[in-house]
Amino acid sequence: MTDLNDLVATAKATFADALTPADLENAKAFFLGKSGRVTELMKGMATLTVEEKKSLGASINVVKQAIELALNNRRHELADAEMLGQLQAEALDVSLLGRRRGQGGLHPVSITLERIEAIFGSMGFDVAQGPEIESDWFNFTALNTPEDHPARSMHDTFYVEGGSASAPNLLRTHTSPMQIRHAVQHVKAHRLAAGVSEAGLFAGDMPEIRVIAPGRTYRVDSDATHSPMFHQCEGLWVGENVSFKDLKFVFTDFCRTFFESDDLVLRFRPSFFPFTEPSAEIDIQFQSGPLAGRWLEVAGSGQVHPNVIRNMGLDPEKFIGFAFGMGPDRLTMLRYGVNDLRLFFDGDVRFLAQFQ
Ligand code: PHE
């Protein structure tokens, strides 16, 4: 009997040593297989008496069942261990921070353009857009800009293919061509509406032209305050009774709204542009804050030149207006206290993310 009890203990120990299901099935053969220990014990009974067979047989059966039980227990243990291992290997640490996709945002200059559009929109201005590759006519000639004007110089201007040899196409040097493009469309539409189809300057009734035209402009220029690509926003207001007083009012209102400050004064400094007469640079001065006391130039402006009114298809005896062209890049620098224009166009997200 002790032999039999030892056999159960040995089987349990051997099964416990088996660390994988395959090892366990091999160990099983040693005890319960065809030539295993239990089978041998059974065979050994052949020479015994019937009485002996009865009692030993019963004992061997108990041992056999004990070994089978031990085997099944170990099978379950190994299966559980395998499952646990797999669960641990595939575990997710739900306390770990996720990897977020960076959120995009508007470029600071785009934020400024949206503000400009919203502010002028609230004053009844439309928003127009036009091509960045311009013809000589719209960029210069229609704007009363003589052929010897320095803006036509190769040193200032990016000429591109197209146009004629004496008047090649170019990347627009300002948004002022949109004055002509927009006005011509406007006049054409109202000529049709008014049934006035004949050519010649229009002197009929027409709703006022009130438009801004923001966009990219180009000049051969590059330093901390100039970039070969920069932004401008044109403004145009043409009607029968529009004056410099309206320009002053509109632009002052714009600046105060844009900078969210009434503590700001404007100065119209006499200047020259071929397409306005008289012309003025618009300077602003903050009365408080980090920029206080300095005159800062923010726009060129003036009363639209009669030749330009004519090139819009309008009779200058009847129509008058003003125009301005401002620099949204400059406005953005002033609003946020940025001192190098190039930062806007380097594409460094560490800089750009600060405006979100
Ligand atoms: N187009 C001019 C410039 O680029 C600015 C301007 C626009 C001046 C409209 C007067 C009227 O400097």
mmCIF file of C-alpha atoms and ligand atoms in Angstrom:
data_model
loop_
_atom_site.group_PDB
_atom_site.id
_atom_site.type_symbol
_atom_site.label_atom_id
_atom_site.label_comp_id
_atom_site.label_asym_id
_atom_site.label_seq_id
_atom_site.Cartn_x
_atom_site.Cartn_y
_atom_site.Cartn_z
ATOM 1 C CA MET A 1 0.000 0.000 0.000
ATOM 2 C CA THR A 2 2.805 2.440 0.769
ATOM 3 C CA ASP A 3 4.143 1.701 -2.705
ATOM 4 C CA LEU A 4 0.778 2.672 -4.094
ATOM 5 C CA ASN A 5 0.560 5.839 -2.009
ATOM 6 C CA ASP A 6 4.107 6.731 -3.063
ATOM 7 C CA LEU A 7 3.050 6.288 -6.662
ATOM 8 C CA VAL A 8 0.267 8.881 -6.262
ATOM 9 C CA ALA A 9 2.690 11.296 -4.583
ATOM 10 C CA THR A 10 5.292 10.751 -7.333
ATOM 11 C CA ALA A 11 2.675 11.304 -10.029
ATOM 12 C CA LYS A 12 1.506 14.544 -8.389
ATOM 13 C CA ALA A 13 5.102 15.808 -8.138
ATOM 14 C CA THR A 14 5.866 14.860 -11.742
ATOM 15 C CA PHE A 15 2.723 16.542 -13.014
ATOM 16 C CA ALA A 16 3.580 19.648 -10.999
ATOM 17 C CA ASP A 17 7.009 19.723 -12.685
ATOM 18 C CA ALA A 18 5.398 19.728 -16.121
ATOM 19 C CA LEU A 19 5.242 23.389 -17.146
ATOM 20 C CA THR A 20 3.493 23.026 -20.493
ATOM 21 C CA PRO A 21 0.513 20.949 -21.650
ATOM 22 C CA ALA A 22 2.863 18.932 -23.899
ATOM 23 C CA ASP A 23 5.171 18.085 -20.967
ATOM 24 C CA LEU A 24 2.141 17.054 -18.934
ATOM 25 C CA GLU A 25 0.823 14.668 -21.601
ATOM 26 C CA ASN A 26 4.288 13.051 -21.798
ATOM 27 C CA ALA A 27 4.363 12.638 -18.024
ATOM 28 C CA LYS A 28 0.871 11.107 -18.130
ATOM 29 C CA ALA A 29 2.149 8.250 -20.358
ATOM 30 C CA PHE A 30 4.672 7.299 -17.687
ATOM 31 C CA PHE A 31 1.857 6.577 -15.189
ATOM 32 C CA LEU A 32 -1.285 5.828 -17.160
ATOM 33 C CA GLY A 33 0.040 4.809 -20.621
ATOM 34 C CA LYS A 34 -0.032 1.278 -22.118
ATOM 35 C CA SER A 35 3.257 0.413 -20.496
ATOM 36 C CA GLY A 36 2.857 2.889 -17.656
ATOM 37 C CA ARG A 37 3.204 2.133 -13.921
ATOM 38 C CA VAL A 38 -0.503 1.565 -13.255
ATOM 39 C CA THR A 39 -0.854 -0.813 -16.211
ATOM 40 C CA GLU A 40 2.196 -2.729 -14.994
ATOM 41 C CA LEU A 41 0.673 -3.070 -11.526
ATOM 42 C CA MET A 42 -2.457 -4.506 -13.091
ATOM 43 C CA LYS A 43 -0.442 -6.966 -15.126
ATOM 44 C CA GLY A 44 1.492 -7.990 -11.960
ATOM 45 C CA MET A 45 -1.766 -9.299 -10.450
ATOM 46 C CA ALA A 46 -1.952 -12.254 -12.883
ATOM 47 C CA THR A 47 -0.248 -14.647 -10.463
ATOM 48 C CA LEU A 48 -2.341 -13.679 -7.420
ATOM 49 C CA THR A 49 -5.270 -15.528 -5.859
ATOM 50 C CA VAL A 50 -8.793 -14.382 -6.459
ATOM 51 C CA GLU A 51 -9.025 -12.920 -2.956
ATOM 52 C CA GLU A 52 -5.748 -11.060 -3.368
ATOM 53 C CA LYS A 53 -6.802 -9.822 -6.780
ATOM 54 C CA LYS A 54 -9.994 -8.417 -5.315
ATOM 55 C CA SER A 55 -8.364 -6.284 -2.617
ATOM 56 C CA LEU A 56 -5.255 -5.226 -4.567
ATOM 57 C CA GLY A 57 -7.337 -4.500 -7.671
ATOM 58 C CA ALA A 58 -9.575 -2.196 -5.668
ATOM 59 C CA SER A 59 -6.552 -0.374 -4.268
ATOM 60 C CA ILE A 60 -4.948 -0.005 -7.690
ATOM 61 C CA ASN A 61 -8.227 1.455 -8.988
ATOM 62 C CA VAL A 62 -8.234 4.027 -6.186
ATOM 63 C CA VAL A 63 -4.647 4.930 -7.070
ATOM 64 C CA LYS A 64 -5.508 5.125 -10.763
ATOM 65 C CA GLN A 65 -8.406 7.480 -10.057
ATOM 66 C CA ALA A 66 -6.245 9.614 -7.775
ATOM 67 C CA ILE A 67 -3.600 9.933 -10.503
ATOM 68 C CA GLU A 68 -6.246 10.794 -13.116
ATOM 69 C CA LEU A 69 -7.662 13.439 -10.813
ATOM 70 C CA ALA A 70 -4.195 14.884 -10.247
ATOM 71 C CA LEU A 71 -3.647 14.915 -14.027
ATOM 72 C CA ASN A 72 -6.914 16.757 -14.701
ATOM 73 C CA ASN A 73 -6.219 19.276 -11.967
ATOM 74 C CA ARG A 74 -2.815 19.991 -13.455
ATOM 75 C CA ARG A 75 -4.337 20.282 -16.940
ATOM 76 C CA HIS A 76 -6.703 22.956 -15.685
ATOM 77 C CA GLU A 77 -3.911 24.752 -13.866
ATOM 78 C CA LEU A 78 -1.781 24.881 -17.009
ATOM 79 C CA ALA A 79 -4.728 26.023 -19.143
ATOM 80 C CA ASP A 80 -5.522 28.772 -16.632
ATOM 81 C CA ALA A 81 -1.880 29.845 -16.517
ATOM 82 C CA GLU A 82 -1.740 29.987 -20.308
ATOM 83 C CA MET A 83 -4.894 32.114 -20.444
ATOM 84 C CA LEU A 84 -3.568 34.440 -17.771
ATOM 85 C CA GLY A 85 -0.266 34.829 -19.595
ATOM 86 C CA GLN A 86 -2.084 35.699 -22.785
ATOM 87 C CA LEU A 87 -4.294 38.231 -21.035
ATOM 88 C CA GLN A 88 -1.285 39.877 -19.458
ATOM 89 C CA ALA A 89 0.576 40.012 -22.735
ATOM 90 C CA GLU A 90 -2.344 41.680 -24.453
ATOM 91 C CA ALA A 91 -3.249 43.937 -21.559
ATOM 92 C CA LEU A 92 -3.996 47.613 -22.262
ATOM 93 C CA ASP A 93 -2.849 50.155 -19.734
ATOM 94 C CA VAL A 94 -5.985 52.248 -19.712
ATOM 95 C CA SER A 95 -4.317 54.804 -17.435
ATOM 96 C CA LEU A 96 -1.753 55.630 -20.147
ATOM 97 C CA LEU A 97 -2.368 58.940 -21.952
ATOM 98 C CA GLY A 98 -3.537 58.464 -25.507
ATOM 99 C CA ARG A 99 -1.589 59.760 -28.454
ATOM 100 C CA ARG A 100 -3.608 62.697 -29.702
ATOM 101 C CA ARG A 101 -3.786 63.872 -33.235
ATOM 102 C CA GLY A 102 -2.614 67.491 -33.275
ATOM 103 C CA GLN A 103 -5.491 69.894 -33.759
ATOM 104 C CA GLY A 104 -5.140 72.251 -36.668
ATOM 105 C CA GLY A 105 -5.974 75.914 -36.444
ATOM 106 C CA LEU A 106 -6.042 79.103 -38.407
ATOM 107 C CA HIS A 107 -2.826 80.889 -39.315
ATOM 108 C CA PRO A 108 -2.531 84.193 -37.420
ATOM 109 C CA VAL A 109 -2.767 86.142 -40.668
ATOM 110 C CA SER A 110 -5.908 84.191 -41.596
ATOM 111 C CA ILE A 111 -7.354 85.107 -38.205
ATOM 112 C CA THR A 112 -6.669 88.755 -39.070
ATOM 113 C CA LEU A 113 -8.236 88.397 -42.527
ATOM 114 C CA GLU A 114 -11.362 86.891 -40.974
ATOM 115 C CA ARG A 115 -11.552 89.793 -38.520
ATOM 116 C CA ILE A 116 -11.132 92.307 -41.333
ATOM 117 C CA GLU A 117 -13.887 90.631 -43.364
ATOM 118 C CA ALA A 118 -16.215 90.496 -40.350
ATOM 119 C CA ILE A 119 -15.662 94.143 -39.426
ATOM 120 C CA PHE A 120 -16.057 95.523 -42.946
ATOM 121 C CA GLY A 121 -18.891 93.068 -43.533
ATOM 122 C CA SER A 122 -20.738 94.674 -40.643
ATOM 123 C CA MET A 123 -20.308 98.028 -42.408
ATOM 124 C CA GLY A 124 -21.911 96.701 -45.576
ATOM 125 C CA PHE A 125 -18.776 95.823 -47.557
ATOM 126 C CA ASP A 126 -18.702 92.813 -49.899
ATOM 127 C CA VAL A 127 -15.638 90.573 -50.094
ATOM 128 C CA ALA A 128 -14.082 89.981 -53.523
ATOM 129 C CA GLN A 129 -11.241 87.770 -54.628
ATOM 130 C CA GLY A 130 -9.119 87.940 -57.737
ATOM 131 C CA PRO A 131 -6.184 86.323 -59.520
ATOM 132 C CA GLU A 132 -2.629 86.473 -58.198
ATOM 133 C CA ILE A 133 -1.231 86.372 -61.732
ATOM 134 C CA GLU A 134 -2.245 89.719 -63.191
ATOM 135 C CA SER A 135 -2.000 91.478 -66.489
ATOM 136 C CA ASP A 136 -0.131 94.718 -66.924
ATOM 137 C CA TRP A 137 -3.459 96.451 -67.579
ATOM 138 C CA PHE A 138 -5.100 95.672 -64.237
ATOM 139 C CA ASN A 139 -1.965 95.913 -62.106
ATOM 140 C CA PHE A 140 -0.646 99.163 -63.597
ATOM 141 C CA THR A 141 -2.197 100.826 -66.619
ATOM 142 C CA ALA A 142 -5.835 100.838 -65.520
ATOM 143 C CA LEU A 143 -4.621 102.206 -62.189
ATOM 144 C CA ASN A 144 -3.192 105.266 -63.867
ATOM 145 C CA THR A 145 0.324 104.008 -63.257
ATOM 146 C CA PRO A 146 2.643 105.389 -65.953
ATOM 147 C CA GLU A 147 5.083 103.188 -67.767
ATOM 148 C CA ASP A 148 8.098 104.633 -65.994
ATOM 149 C CA HIS A 149 6.647 103.981 -62.527
ATOM 150 C CA PRO A 150 9.205 102.267 -60.235
ATOM 151 C CA ALA A 151 6.708 99.525 -59.343
ATOM 152 C CA ARG A 152 7.117 98.291 -62.901
ATOM 153 C CA SER A 153 10.816 97.776 -62.412
ATOM 154 C CA MET A 154 12.322 94.321 -62.688
ATOM 155 C CA HIS A 155 13.801 94.964 -59.258
ATOM 156 C CA ASP A 156 10.389 95.194 -57.641
ATOM 157 C CA THR A 157 8.228 92.858 -59.626
ATOM 158 C CA PHE A 158 7.965 89.152 -60.467
ATOM 159 C CA TYR A 159 7.195 88.898 -64.158
ATOM 160 C CA VAL A 160 5.833 85.618 -65.460
ATOM 161 C CA GLU A 161 5.083 84.098 -68.853
ATOM 162 C CA GLY A 162 2.116 85.439 -70.758
ATOM 163 C CA GLY A 163 0.942 88.858 -71.795
ATOM 164 C CA SER A 164 2.876 90.745 -74.439
ATOM 165 C CA ALA A 165 6.583 91.484 -74.758
ATOM 166 C CA SER A 166 6.105 95.113 -73.756
ATOM 167 C CA ALA A 167 3.473 94.297 -71.107
ATOM 168 C CA PRO A 168 4.188 90.884 -69.595
ATOM 169 C CA ASN A 169 1.996 89.248 -66.976
ATOM 170 C CA LEU A 170 3.173 89.436 -63.391
ATOM 171 C CA LEU A 171 2.432 88.367 -59.837
ATOM 172 C CA ARG A 172 0.243 91.230 -58.642
ATOM 173 C CA THR A 173 2.273 93.760 -56.650
ATOM 174 C CA HIS A 174 -0.811 94.958 -54.759
ATOM 175 C CA THR A 175 -4.526 94.197 -54.434
ATOM 176 C CA SER A 176 -5.489 97.457 -56.183
ATOM 177 C CA PRO A 177 -6.194 95.674 -59.501
ATOM 178 C CA MET A 178 -9.277 94.349 -57.719
ATOM 179 C CA GLN A 179 -10.647 97.907 -57.662
ATOM 180 C CA ILE A 180 -10.925 97.759 -61.441
ATOM 181 C CA ARG A 181 -11.950 94.098 -61.737
ATOM 182 C CA HIS A 182 -14.717 94.384 -59.171
ATOM 183 C CA ALA A 183 -15.996 97.779 -60.312
ATOM 184 C CA VAL A 184 -16.149 96.686 -63.963
ATOM 185 C CA GLN A 185 -18.268 93.652 -63.001
ATOM 186 C CA HIS A 186 -20.483 95.762 -60.784
ATOM 187 C CA VAL A 187 -21.027 98.406 -63.481
ATOM 188 C CA LYS A 188 -21.687 95.776 -66.148
ATOM 189 C CA ALA A 189 -24.328 94.084 -64.007
ATOM 190 C CA HIS A 190 -26.151 97.343 -63.272
ATOM 191 C CA ARG A 191 -25.898 98.575 -66.833
ATOM 192 C CA LEU A 192 -27.785 95.429 -67.842
ATOM 193 C CA ALA A 193 -30.250 95.811 -64.977
ATOM 194 C CA ALA A 194 -30.853 99.436 -65.963
ATOM 195 C CA GLY A 195 -31.212 98.442 -69.630
ATOM 196 C CA VAL A 196 -28.325 100.758 -70.540
ATOM 197 C CA SER A 197 -26.387 98.611 -72.954
ATOM 198 C CA GLU A 198 -24.508 101.155 -75.047
ATOM 199 C CA ALA A 199 -20.785 101.503 -74.546
ATOM 200 C CA GLY A 200 -19.280 104.581 -72.967
ATOM 201 C CA LEU A 201 -19.050 105.753 -69.406
ATOM 202 C CA PHE A 202 -21.971 104.870 -67.183
ATOM 203 C CA ALA A 203 -23.800 107.778 -65.563
ATOM 204 C CA GLY A 204 -27.033 106.039 -64.596
ATOM 205 C CA ASP A 205 -28.352 104.953 -61.244
ATOM 206 C CA MET A 206 -26.380 102.263 -59.530
ATOM 207 C CA PRO A 207 -26.045 100.938 -55.981
ATOM 208 C CA GLU A 208 -22.796 102.039 -54.384
ATOM 209 C CA ILE A 209 -19.704 99.893 -54.772
ATOM 210 C CA ARG A 210 -18.559 98.888 -51.319
ATOM 211 C CA VAL A 211 -16.026 96.092 -51.324
ATOM 212 C CA ILE A 212 -12.876 94.773 -49.751
ATOM 213 C CA ALA A 213 -10.462 92.436 -51.542
ATOM 214 C CA PRO A 214 -7.998 90.577 -49.357
ATOM 215 C CA GLY A 215 -5.284 88.352 -50.769
ATOM 216 C CA ARG A 216 -1.672 87.531 -51.486
ATOM 217 C CA THR A 217 0.604 90.014 -53.210
ATOM 218 C CA TYR A 218 4.227 89.809 -54.350
ATOM 219 C CA ARG A 219 7.303 92.002 -54.545
ATOM 220 C CA VAL A 220 11.020 91.301 -54.802
ATOM 221 C CA ASP A 221 11.843 92.215 -51.238
ATOM 222 C CA SER A 222 12.939 90.210 -48.199
ATOM 223 C CA ASP A 223 13.940 91.252 -44.678
ATOM 224 C CA ALA A 224 12.474 91.299 -41.165
ATOM 225 C CA THR A 225 9.574 93.500 -42.258
ATOM 226 C CA HIS A 226 9.281 92.510 -45.935
ATOM 227 C CA SER A 227 8.531 89.161 -47.483
ATOM 228 C CA PRO A 228 8.420 88.427 -51.254
ATOM 229 C CA MET A 229 4.893 87.140 -50.641
ATOM 230 C CA PHE A 230 2.752 89.207 -48.324
ATOM 231 C CA HIS A 231 -0.895 90.062 -47.849
ATOM 232 C CA GLN A 232 -2.896 93.120 -48.642
ATOM 233 C CA CYS A 233 -6.502 94.034 -48.242
ATOM 234 C CA GLU A 234 -7.960 96.523 -50.655
ATOM 235 C CA GLY A 235 -10.974 98.622 -49.814
ATOM 236 C CA LEU A 236 -13.143 100.525 -52.277
ATOM 237 C CA TRP A 237 -16.227 102.662 -51.788
ATOM 238 C CA VAL A 238 -17.621 104.410 -54.851
ATOM 239 C CA GLY A 239 -20.902 106.260 -55.091
ATOM 240 C CA GLU A 240 -22.342 109.627 -55.953
ATOM 241 C CA ASN A 241 -21.587 111.280 -52.677
ATOM 242 C CA VAL A 242 -18.715 109.550 -50.940
ATOM 243 C CA SER A 243 -15.996 111.701 -49.435
ATOM 244 C CA PHE A 244 -12.730 111.660 -47.521
ATOM 245 C CA LYS A 245 -14.802 112.186 -44.413
ATOM 246 C CA ASP A 246 -16.357 108.737 -45.007
ATOM 247 C CA LEU A 247 -12.905 107.207 -45.460
ATOM 248 C CA LYS A 248 -11.778 108.709 -42.171
ATOM 249 C CA PHE A 249 -14.850 107.514 -40.366
ATOM 250 C CA VAL A 250 -14.781 103.989 -41.790
ATOM 251 C CA PHE A 251 -11.090 103.473 -41.249
ATOM 252 C CA THR A 252 -11.070 104.886 -37.734
ATOM 253 C CA ASP A 253 -13.989 102.654 -36.830
ATOM 254 C CA PHE A 254 -12.226 99.674 -38.362
ATOM 255 C CA CYS A 255 -8.984 100.270 -36.454
ATOM 256 C CA ARG A 256 -10.698 100.732 -33.123
ATOM 257 C CA THR A 257 -12.759 97.576 -33.610
ATOM 258 C CA PHE A 258 -9.822 95.569 -34.912
ATOM 259 C CA PHE A 259 -7.530 96.481 -32.011
ATOM 260 C CA GLU A 260 -10.424 96.493 -29.520
ATOM 261 C CA SER A 261 -9.355 99.909 -28.284
ATOM 262 C CA ASP A 262 -10.824 103.410 -28.385
ATOM 263 C CA ASP A 263 -7.481 104.562 -27.066
ATOM 264 C CA LEU A 264 -6.165 104.931 -30.571
ATOM 265 C CA VAL A 265 -5.820 107.924 -32.914
ATOM 266 C CA LEU A 266 -5.331 108.116 -36.665
ATOM 267 C CA ARG A 267 -3.291 110.453 -38.840
ATOM 268 C CA PHE A 268 -3.742 110.946 -42.579
ATOM 269 C CA ARG A 269 -0.291 111.874 -43.853
ATOM 270 C CA PRO A 270 -0.168 113.354 -47.390
ATOM 271 C CA SER A 271 1.395 110.937 -49.845
ATOM 272 C CA PHE A 272 1.343 109.921 -53.491
ATOM 273 C CA PHE A 273 -0.222 107.049 -55.375
ATOM 274 C CA PRO A 274 -0.886 107.241 -59.121
ATOM 275 C CA PHE A 275 -4.425 105.903 -58.689
ATOM 276 C CA THR A 276 -5.630 108.262 -55.965
ATOM 277 C CA GLU A 277 -5.726 112.024 -55.755
ATOM 278 C CA PRO A 278 -5.327 113.282 -53.097
ATOM 279 C CA SER A 279 -3.499 110.423 -51.415
ATOM 280 C CA ALA A 280 -2.617 109.737 -47.807
ATOM 281 C CA GLU A 281 -0.768 107.191 -45.727
ATOM 282 C CA ILE A 282 -2.801 106.179 -42.714
ATOM 283 C CA ASP A 283 -0.831 106.035 -39.469
ATOM 284 C CA ILE A 284 -2.213 104.927 -36.138
ATOM 285 C CA GLN A 285 -0.996 105.711 -32.632
ATOM 286 C CA PHE A 286 -1.935 103.836 -29.471
ATOM 287 C CA GLN A 287 -2.347 106.110 -26.465
ATOM 288 C CA SER A 288 -1.523 103.362 -23.980
ATOM 289 C CA GLY A 289 0.076 99.930 -23.922
ATOM 290 C CA PRO A 290 3.447 98.712 -25.197
ATOM 291 C CA LEU A 291 3.210 100.533 -28.555
ATOM 292 C CA ALA A 292 2.013 103.845 -27.101
ATOM 293 C CA GLY A 293 3.307 107.084 -28.591
ATOM 294 C CA ARG A 294 4.694 105.750 -31.886
ATOM 295 C CA TRP A 295 3.085 106.486 -35.252
ATOM 296 C CA LEU A 296 2.609 103.184 -37.073
ATOM 297 C CA GLU A 297 1.853 103.107 -40.772
ATOM 298 C CA VAL A 298 -0.982 100.707 -41.566
ATOM 299 C CA ALA A 299 -2.410 101.651 -44.981
ATOM 300 C CA GLY A 300 -2.201 103.726 -48.116
ATOM 301 C CA SER A 301 -5.361 105.508 -49.185
ATOM 302 C CA GLY A 302 -6.907 108.266 -51.190
ATOM 303 C CA GLN A 303 -9.732 109.537 -53.318
ATOM 304 C CA VAL A 304 -10.031 107.419 -56.440
ATOM 305 C CA HIS A 305 -8.392 109.217 -59.393
ATOM 306 C CA PRO A 306 -10.819 110.266 -62.159
ATOM 307 C CA ASN A 307 -8.826 108.228 -64.694
ATOM 308 C CA VAL A 308 -9.367 105.144 -62.557
ATOM 309 C CA ILE A 309 -13.086 105.934 -62.241
ATOM 310 C CA ARG A 310 -13.152 106.060 -66.035
ATOM 311 C CA ASN A 311 -11.356 102.722 -66.315
ATOM 312 C CA MET A 312 -14.092 101.285 -64.103
ATOM 313 C CA GLY A 313 -16.536 102.339 -66.820
ATOM 314 C CA LEU A 314 -17.968 105.170 -64.722
ATOM 315 C CA ASP A 315 -18.428 108.848 -65.442
ATOM 316 C CA PRO A 316 -16.169 110.787 -63.045
ATOM 317 C CA GLU A 317 -18.540 113.738 -63.275
ATOM 318 C CA LYS A 318 -21.080 111.598 -61.421
ATOM 319 C CA PHE A 319 -19.126 109.048 -59.403
ATOM 320 C CA ILE A 320 -16.526 109.594 -56.733
ATOM 321 C CA GLY A 321 -15.016 107.397 -54.071
ATOM 322 C CA PHE A 322 -12.096 106.406 -51.976
ATOM 323 C CA ALA A 323 -9.808 103.435 -51.781
ATOM 324 C CA PHE A 324 -7.354 102.090 -49.290
ATOM 325 C CA GLY A 325 -4.862 99.266 -49.174
ATOM 326 C CA MET A 326 -3.718 97.886 -45.869
ATOM 327 C CA GLY A 327 -1.267 95.234 -44.762
ATOM 328 C CA PRO A 328 -2.871 92.397 -42.772
ATOM 329 C CA ASP A 329 0.593 91.007 -41.951
ATOM 330 C CA ARG A 330 1.517 94.302 -40.326
ATOM 331 C CA LEU A 331 -1.806 94.456 -38.477
ATOM 332 C CA THR A 332 -1.194 90.928 -37.158
ATOM 333 C CA MET A 333 2.311 91.874 -35.962
ATOM 334 C CA LEU A 334 0.930 94.913 -34.152
ATOM 335 C CA ARG A 335 -1.974 93.057 -32.606
ATOM 336 C CA TYR A 336 0.155 90.224 -31.219
ATOM 337 C CA GLY A 337 3.471 92.029 -30.707
ATOM 338 C CA VAL A 338 5.393 89.978 -33.287
ATOM 339 C CA ASN A 339 8.572 91.728 -34.477
ATOM 340 C CA ASP A 340 9.714 89.564 -37.384
ATOM 341 C CA LEU A 341 7.383 89.100 -40.350
ATOM 342 C CA ARG A 342 9.283 86.008 -41.497
ATOM 343 C CA LEU A 343 7.987 84.050 -38.487
ATOM 344 C CA PHE A 344 4.578 84.004 -40.168
ATOM 345 C CA PHE A 345 5.888 82.196 -43.230
ATOM 346 C CA ASP A 346 8.498 79.816 -41.765
ATOM 347 C CA GLY A 347 5.812 77.248 -40.923
ATOM 348 C CA ASP A 348 7.186 76.518 -37.432
ATOM 349 C CA VAL A 349 4.254 74.975 -35.524
ATOM 350 C CA ARG A 350 5.746 76.008 -32.163
ATOM 351 C CA PHE A 351 5.231 79.623 -33.232
ATOM 352 C CA LEU A 352 1.910 79.102 -34.979
ATOM 353 C CA ALA A 353 0.352 77.011 -32.161
ATOM 354 C CA GLN A 354 0.497 80.042 -29.868
ATOM 355 C CA PHE A 355 -2.324 81.688 -31.785
ATOM 356 C CA GLN A 356 -4.817 78.839 -31.260
HETATM 357 N N1 PHE B 1 -1.833 99.747 -53.576
HETATM 358 C C1 PHE B 1 -1.124 100.631 -52.700
HETATM 359 C C2 PHE B 1 0.147 99.950 -52.233
HETATM 360 O O1 PHE B 1 0.347 98.835 -52.534
HETATM 361 C C3 PHE B 1 -1.943 101.000 -51.479
HETATM 362 C C4 PHE B 1 -3.155 101.821 -51.816
HETATM 363 C C5 PHE B 1 -4.370 101.222 -52.099
HETATM 364 C C6 PHE B 1 -3.079 103.189 -51.875
HETATM 365 C C7 PHE B 1 -5.480 101.969 -52.384
HETATM 366 C C8 PHE B 1 -4.195 103.968 -52.153
HETATM 367 C C9 PHE B 1 -5.388 103.345 -52.419
HETATM 368 O O2 PHE B 1 0.952 100.546 -51.567
#
